[in-house]
GROMACS .gro file of C-alpha atoms in nm:
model
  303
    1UNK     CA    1  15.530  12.192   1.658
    2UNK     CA    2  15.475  11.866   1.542
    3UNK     CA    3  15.842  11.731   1.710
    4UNK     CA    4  15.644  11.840   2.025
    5UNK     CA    5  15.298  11.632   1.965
    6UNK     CA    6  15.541  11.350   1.901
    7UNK     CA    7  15.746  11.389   2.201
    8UNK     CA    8  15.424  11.462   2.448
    9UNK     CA    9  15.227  11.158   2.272
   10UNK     CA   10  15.534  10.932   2.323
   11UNK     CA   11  15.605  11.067   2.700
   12UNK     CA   12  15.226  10.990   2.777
   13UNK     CA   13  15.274  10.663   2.592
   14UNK     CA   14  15.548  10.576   2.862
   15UNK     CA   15  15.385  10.673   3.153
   16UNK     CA   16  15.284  10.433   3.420
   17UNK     CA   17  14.901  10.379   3.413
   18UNK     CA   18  14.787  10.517   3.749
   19UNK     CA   19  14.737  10.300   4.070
   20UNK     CA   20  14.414  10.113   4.151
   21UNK     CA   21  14.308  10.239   4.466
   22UNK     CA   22  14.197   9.938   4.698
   23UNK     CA   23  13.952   9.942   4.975
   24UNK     CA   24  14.092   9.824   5.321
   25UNK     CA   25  13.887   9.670   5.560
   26UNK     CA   26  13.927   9.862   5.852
   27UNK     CA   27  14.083   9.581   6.081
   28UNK     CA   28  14.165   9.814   6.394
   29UNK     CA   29  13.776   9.802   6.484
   30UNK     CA   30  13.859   9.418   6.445
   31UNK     CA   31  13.869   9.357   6.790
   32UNK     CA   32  13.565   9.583   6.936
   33UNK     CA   33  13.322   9.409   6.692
   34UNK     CA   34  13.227   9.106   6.951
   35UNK     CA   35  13.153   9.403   7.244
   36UNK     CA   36  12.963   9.615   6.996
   37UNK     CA   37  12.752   9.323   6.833
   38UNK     CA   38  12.717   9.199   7.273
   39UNK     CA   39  12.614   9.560   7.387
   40UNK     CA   40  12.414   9.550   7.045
   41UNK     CA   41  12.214   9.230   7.133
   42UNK     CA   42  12.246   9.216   7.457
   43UNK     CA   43  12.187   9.582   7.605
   44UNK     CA   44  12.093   9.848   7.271
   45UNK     CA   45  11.778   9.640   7.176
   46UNK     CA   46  11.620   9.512   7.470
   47UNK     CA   47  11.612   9.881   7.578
   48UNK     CA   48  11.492   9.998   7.288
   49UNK     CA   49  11.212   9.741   7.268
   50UNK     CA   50  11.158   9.797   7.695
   51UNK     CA   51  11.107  10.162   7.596
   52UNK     CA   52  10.886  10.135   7.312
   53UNK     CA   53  10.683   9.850   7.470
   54UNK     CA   54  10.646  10.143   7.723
   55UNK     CA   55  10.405  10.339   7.552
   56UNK     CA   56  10.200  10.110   7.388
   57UNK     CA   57   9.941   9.847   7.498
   58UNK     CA   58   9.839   9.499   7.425
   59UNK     CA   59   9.669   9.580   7.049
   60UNK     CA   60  10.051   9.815   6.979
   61UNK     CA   61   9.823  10.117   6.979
   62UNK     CA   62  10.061  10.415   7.111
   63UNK     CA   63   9.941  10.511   7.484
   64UNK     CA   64  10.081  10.753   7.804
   65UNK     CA   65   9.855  10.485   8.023
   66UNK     CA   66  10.157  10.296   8.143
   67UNK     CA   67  10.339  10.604   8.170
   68UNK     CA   68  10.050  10.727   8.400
   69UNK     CA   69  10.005  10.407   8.613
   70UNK     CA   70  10.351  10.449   8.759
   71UNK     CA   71  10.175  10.719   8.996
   72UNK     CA   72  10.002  10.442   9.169
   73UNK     CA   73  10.048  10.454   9.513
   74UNK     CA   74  10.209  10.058   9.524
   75UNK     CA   75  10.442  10.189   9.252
   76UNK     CA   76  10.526  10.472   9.450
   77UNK     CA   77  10.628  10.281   9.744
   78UNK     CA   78  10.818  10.083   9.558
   79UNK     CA   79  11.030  10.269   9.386
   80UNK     CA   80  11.071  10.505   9.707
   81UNK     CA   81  11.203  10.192   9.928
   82UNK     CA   82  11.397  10.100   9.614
   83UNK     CA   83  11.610  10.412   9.601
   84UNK     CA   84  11.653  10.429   9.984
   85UNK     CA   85  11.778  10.103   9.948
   86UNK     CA   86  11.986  10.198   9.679
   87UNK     CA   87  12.100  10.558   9.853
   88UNK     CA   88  12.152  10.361  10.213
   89UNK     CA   89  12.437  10.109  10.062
   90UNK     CA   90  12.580  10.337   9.818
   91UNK     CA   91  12.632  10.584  10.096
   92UNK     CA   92  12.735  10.326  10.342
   93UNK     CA   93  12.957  10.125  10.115
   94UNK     CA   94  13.101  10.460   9.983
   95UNK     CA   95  13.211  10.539  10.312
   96UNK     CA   96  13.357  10.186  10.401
   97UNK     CA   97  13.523  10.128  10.082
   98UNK     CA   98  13.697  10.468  10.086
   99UNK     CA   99  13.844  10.431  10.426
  100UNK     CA  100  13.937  10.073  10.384
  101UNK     CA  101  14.111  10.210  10.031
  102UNK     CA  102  14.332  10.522  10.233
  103UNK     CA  103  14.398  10.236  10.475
  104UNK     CA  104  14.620   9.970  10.195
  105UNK     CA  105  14.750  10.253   9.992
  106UNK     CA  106  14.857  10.512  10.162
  107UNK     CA  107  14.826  10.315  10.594
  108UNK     CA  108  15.163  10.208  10.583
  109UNK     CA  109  14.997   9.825  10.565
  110UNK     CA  110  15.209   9.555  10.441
  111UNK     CA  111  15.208   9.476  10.048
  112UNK     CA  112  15.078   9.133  10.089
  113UNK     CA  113  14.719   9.308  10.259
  114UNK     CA  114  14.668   9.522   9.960
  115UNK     CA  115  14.711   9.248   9.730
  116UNK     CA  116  14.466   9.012   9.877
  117UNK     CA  117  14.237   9.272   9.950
  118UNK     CA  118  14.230   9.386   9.604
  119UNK     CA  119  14.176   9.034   9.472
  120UNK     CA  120  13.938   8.940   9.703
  121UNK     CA  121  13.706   9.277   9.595
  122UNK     CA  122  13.739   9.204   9.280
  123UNK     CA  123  13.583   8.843   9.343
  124UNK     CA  124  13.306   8.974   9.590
  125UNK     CA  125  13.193   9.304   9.403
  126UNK     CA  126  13.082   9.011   9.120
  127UNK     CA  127  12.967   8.783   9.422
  128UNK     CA  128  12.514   8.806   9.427
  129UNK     CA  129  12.219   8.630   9.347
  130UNK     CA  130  12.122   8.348   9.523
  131UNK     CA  131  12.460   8.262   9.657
  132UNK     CA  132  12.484   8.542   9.845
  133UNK     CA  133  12.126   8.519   9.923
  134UNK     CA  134  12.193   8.182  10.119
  135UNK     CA  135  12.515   8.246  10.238
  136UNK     CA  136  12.337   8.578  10.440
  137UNK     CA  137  12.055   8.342  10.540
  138UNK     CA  138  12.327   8.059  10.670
  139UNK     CA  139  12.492   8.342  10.896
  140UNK     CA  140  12.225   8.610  10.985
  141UNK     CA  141  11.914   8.397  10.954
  142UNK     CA  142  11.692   8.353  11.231
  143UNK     CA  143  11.896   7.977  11.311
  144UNK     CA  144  12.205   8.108  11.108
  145UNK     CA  145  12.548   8.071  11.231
  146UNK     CA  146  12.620   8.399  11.420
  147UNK     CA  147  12.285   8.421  11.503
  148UNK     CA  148  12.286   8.095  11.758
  149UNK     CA  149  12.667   8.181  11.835
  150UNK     CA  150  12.538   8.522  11.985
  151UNK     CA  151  12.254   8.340  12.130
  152UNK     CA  152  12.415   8.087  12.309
  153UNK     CA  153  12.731   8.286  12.397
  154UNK     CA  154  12.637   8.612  12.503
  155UNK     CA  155  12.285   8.598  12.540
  156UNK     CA  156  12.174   8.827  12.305
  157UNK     CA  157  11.888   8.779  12.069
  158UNK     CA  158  11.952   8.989  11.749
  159UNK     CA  159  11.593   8.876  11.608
  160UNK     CA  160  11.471   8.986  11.999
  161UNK     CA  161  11.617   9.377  11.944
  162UNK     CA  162  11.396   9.402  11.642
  163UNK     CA  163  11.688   9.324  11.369
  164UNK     CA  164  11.526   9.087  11.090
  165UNK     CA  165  11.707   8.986  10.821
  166UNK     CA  166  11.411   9.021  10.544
  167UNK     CA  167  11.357   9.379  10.576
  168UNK     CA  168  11.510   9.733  10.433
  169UNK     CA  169  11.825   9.720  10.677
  170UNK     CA  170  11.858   9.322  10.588
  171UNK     CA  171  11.831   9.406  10.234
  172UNK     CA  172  12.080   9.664  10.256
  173UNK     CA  173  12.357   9.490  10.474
  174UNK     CA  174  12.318   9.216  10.232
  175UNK     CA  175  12.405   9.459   9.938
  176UNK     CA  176  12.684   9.606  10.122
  177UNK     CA  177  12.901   9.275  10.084
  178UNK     CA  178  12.918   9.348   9.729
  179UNK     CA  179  12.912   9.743   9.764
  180UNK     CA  180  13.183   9.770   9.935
  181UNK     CA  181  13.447   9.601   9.708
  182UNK     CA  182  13.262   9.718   9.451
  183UNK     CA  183  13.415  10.089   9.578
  184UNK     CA  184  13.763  10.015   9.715
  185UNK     CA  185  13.812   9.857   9.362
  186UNK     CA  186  13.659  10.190   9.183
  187UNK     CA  187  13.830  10.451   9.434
  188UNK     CA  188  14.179  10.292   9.482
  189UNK     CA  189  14.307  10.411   9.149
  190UNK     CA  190  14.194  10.755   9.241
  191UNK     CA  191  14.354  10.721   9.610
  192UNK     CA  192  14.673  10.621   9.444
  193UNK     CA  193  14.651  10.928   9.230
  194UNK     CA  194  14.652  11.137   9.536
  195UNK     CA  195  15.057  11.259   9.512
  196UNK     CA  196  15.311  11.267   9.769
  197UNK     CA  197  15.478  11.596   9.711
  198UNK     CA  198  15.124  11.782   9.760
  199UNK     CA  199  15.135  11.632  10.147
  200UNK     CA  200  15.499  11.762  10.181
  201UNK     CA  201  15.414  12.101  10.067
  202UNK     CA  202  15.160  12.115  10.309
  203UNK     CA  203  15.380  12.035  10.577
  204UNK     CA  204  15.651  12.259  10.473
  205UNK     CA  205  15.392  12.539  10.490
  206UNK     CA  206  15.295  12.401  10.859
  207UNK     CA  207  14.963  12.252  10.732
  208UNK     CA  208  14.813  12.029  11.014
  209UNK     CA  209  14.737  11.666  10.897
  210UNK     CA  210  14.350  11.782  10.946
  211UNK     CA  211  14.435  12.076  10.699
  212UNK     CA  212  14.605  11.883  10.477
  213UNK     CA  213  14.304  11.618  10.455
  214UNK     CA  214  14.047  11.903  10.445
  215UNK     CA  215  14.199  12.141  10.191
  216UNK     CA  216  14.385  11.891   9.950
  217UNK     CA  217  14.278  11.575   9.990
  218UNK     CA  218  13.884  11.596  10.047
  219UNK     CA  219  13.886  11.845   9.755
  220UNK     CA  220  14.043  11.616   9.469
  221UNK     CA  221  13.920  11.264   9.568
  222UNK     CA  222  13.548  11.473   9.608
  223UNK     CA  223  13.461  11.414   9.257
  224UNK     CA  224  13.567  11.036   9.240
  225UNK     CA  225  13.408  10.975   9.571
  226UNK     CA  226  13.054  11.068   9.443
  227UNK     CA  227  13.074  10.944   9.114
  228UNK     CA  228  13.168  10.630   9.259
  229UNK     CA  229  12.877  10.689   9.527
  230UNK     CA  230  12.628  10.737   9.219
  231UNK     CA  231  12.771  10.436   9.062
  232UNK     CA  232  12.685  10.221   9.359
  233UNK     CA  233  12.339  10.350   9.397
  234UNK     CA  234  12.282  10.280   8.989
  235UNK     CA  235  12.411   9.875   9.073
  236UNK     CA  236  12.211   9.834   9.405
  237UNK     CA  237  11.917  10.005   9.201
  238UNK     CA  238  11.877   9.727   8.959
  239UNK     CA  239  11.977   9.404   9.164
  240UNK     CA  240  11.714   9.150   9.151
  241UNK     CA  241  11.829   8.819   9.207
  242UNK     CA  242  12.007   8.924   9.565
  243UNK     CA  243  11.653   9.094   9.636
  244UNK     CA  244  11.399   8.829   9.546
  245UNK     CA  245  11.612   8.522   9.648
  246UNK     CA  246  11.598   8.701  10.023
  247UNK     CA  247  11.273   8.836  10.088
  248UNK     CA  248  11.080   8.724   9.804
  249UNK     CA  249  10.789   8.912   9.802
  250UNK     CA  250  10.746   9.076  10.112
  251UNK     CA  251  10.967   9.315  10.059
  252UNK     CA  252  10.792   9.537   9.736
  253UNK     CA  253  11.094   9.657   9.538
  254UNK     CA  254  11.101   9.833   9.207
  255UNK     CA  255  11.261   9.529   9.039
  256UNK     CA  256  11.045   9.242   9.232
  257UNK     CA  257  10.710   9.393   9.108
  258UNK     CA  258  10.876   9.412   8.766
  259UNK     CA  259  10.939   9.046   8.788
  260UNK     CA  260  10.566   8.998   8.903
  261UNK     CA  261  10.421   9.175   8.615
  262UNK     CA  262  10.651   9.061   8.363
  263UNK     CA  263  10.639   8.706   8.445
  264UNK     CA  264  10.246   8.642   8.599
  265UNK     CA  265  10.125   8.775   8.845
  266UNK     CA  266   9.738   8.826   8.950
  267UNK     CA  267   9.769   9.166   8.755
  268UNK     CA  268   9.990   9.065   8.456
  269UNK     CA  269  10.045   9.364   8.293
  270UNK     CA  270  10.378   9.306   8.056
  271UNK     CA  271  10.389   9.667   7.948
  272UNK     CA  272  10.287   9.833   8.299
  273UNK     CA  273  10.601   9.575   8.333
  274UNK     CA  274  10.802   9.814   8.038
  275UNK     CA  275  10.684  10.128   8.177
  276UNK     CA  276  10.872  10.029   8.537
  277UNK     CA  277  11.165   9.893   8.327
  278UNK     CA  278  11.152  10.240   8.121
  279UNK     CA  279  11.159  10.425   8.502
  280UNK     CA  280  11.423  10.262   8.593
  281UNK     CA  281  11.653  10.274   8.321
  282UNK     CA  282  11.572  10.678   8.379
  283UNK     CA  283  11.684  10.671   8.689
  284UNK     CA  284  12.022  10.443   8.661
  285UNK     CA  285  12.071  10.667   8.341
  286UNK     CA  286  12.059  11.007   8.521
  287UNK     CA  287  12.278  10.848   8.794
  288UNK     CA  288  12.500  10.683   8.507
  289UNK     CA  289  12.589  11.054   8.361
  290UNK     CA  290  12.666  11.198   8.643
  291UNK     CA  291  12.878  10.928   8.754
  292UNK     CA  292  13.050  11.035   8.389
  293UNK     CA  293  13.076  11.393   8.497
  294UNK     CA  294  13.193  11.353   8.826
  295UNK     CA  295  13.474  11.063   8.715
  296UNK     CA  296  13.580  11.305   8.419
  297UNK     CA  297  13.599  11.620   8.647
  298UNK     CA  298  13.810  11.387   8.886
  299UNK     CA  299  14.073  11.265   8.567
  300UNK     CA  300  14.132  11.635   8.607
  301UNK     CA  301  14.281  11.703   8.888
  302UNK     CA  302  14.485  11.422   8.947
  303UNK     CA  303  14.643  11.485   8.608
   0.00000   0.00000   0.00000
């Protein structure tokens, strides 16, 4: 017995001592900390503070006032002309930007077209504010560009048939020059993902081309095609500087009387300001999700 004490004291004796366990920084986050600490600054805490500044009023006394004012009947208007706005160039840029994306991937267009189309979306779906603002003025203005060459070439007045550039249609075809790339960027991918052996089934089963388009086609880009039409509405819902660099103030949008109150106005009212911030992140948010849903139920079917 005691040879065996012996033996197990001297094999514990030579045993290594056990490893020290180290922490490890966790370096594969390394390179999403500068986005999270942005979206963090830059997008988590101004909402937060928009939507608690919401419900409270000047003395930080919790209130549903604000909440409650947004059924005034300027409010009202606003937001209504806001989201046809919004609905009228997300529809109408939709539509555009779909047909223009069938056309360079699947037309039979030269190479070359789709390239510089794709570039040049990707540089005018970022082009707004008061760029674009002048450069509409310069061409559509009542002395802009084609507005005297149509004047003075074929006689026709636009300004005379009742078009005006500061006014809802205005607004809107000045939002559809970034709408529209804005969508054949989005929807290309999902055009692309459209496969070839799904149109020669069809046409080994004597599909028509209308068939085809209405059975296969209109069925899996459906998804992508709203989401992307949701998306659009949530980007034309929030633009400002496009907006207020154009009409200024005669045109009362959602984000223009948020400006007002926000900044001083005759009826400076910061958090009436927060409650119309808190409205419309609700209603970007709501068009944000199902923009999700309808790009995840998409990923579906063209896997």
């Amino acid at each position: 017995m005691t040879e065996i004490s012996l033996a197990d004291g001297s094999a514990m004796q030579d045993a290594p001592p056990a490893p020290v366990r180290r922490y490890r920084l966790p370096l594969d986050w390394l390179g999403v900390v500068p986005f999270l600490i942005f979206a963090l600054m830059f997008l988590i805490l101004p909402t937060t503070y928009l939507v608690v500044g919401a419900f409270q009023n000047d003395q930080g006394e919790i209130t549903f006032d604000n909440i409650l004012a947004l059924s005034a009947p300027s409010i009202v208007s606003a937001y209504w002309i806001s989201i046809r706005i919004s609905l009228a160039s997300a529809v109408l840029g939709g539509v555009v930007g779909l047909a223009m994306a069938v056309a360079i991937s699947r037309g039979g267009l030269p190479p070359w077209l789709r390239s510089a189309t794709v570039t040049f979306s990707g540089v005018a779906s970022n082009f707004a504010g008061v760029p674009l603002a002048f450069a509409f003025i310069a061409t559509l203005g009542r002395l802009g560009l084609l507005t005297v060459l149509l004047n003075n070439w074929l006689g026709v007045n636009i300004y005379s048939l009742g078009f005006n550039l500061l006014s809802f249609w205005g607004l809107t075809l000045t939002y559809l020059y970034f709408q529209i790339p804005l969508m054949l960027v989005i929807i290309t991918p999902a055009v692309d993902g459209l496969k070839k052996e799904w149109g020669e089934a069809a046409a080994m089963l004597g599909a028509t081309t209308w068939q085809y388009w209405r059975m296969v086609v209109i069925p899996v880009l459906w998804p992508s095609f709203l989401g992307t039409v949701l998306l659009l509405f949530a980007n034309a819902f929030g633009a400002i500087a496009t907006a207020y660099a154009l009409t200024g103030s005669q045109l009362n949008i959602v984000p223009i009387l948020l400006y007002a109150q926000i900044r001083g106005d005759v009826l400076h009212n910061p958090h009436l300001g927060y409650a119309l911030a808190f409205g419309m992140i609700f209603i970007t948010g709501v068009a944000n999700i199902f923009y999700i849903w309808f790009r995840a139920r998409s990923d579906r079917w063209l896997k």
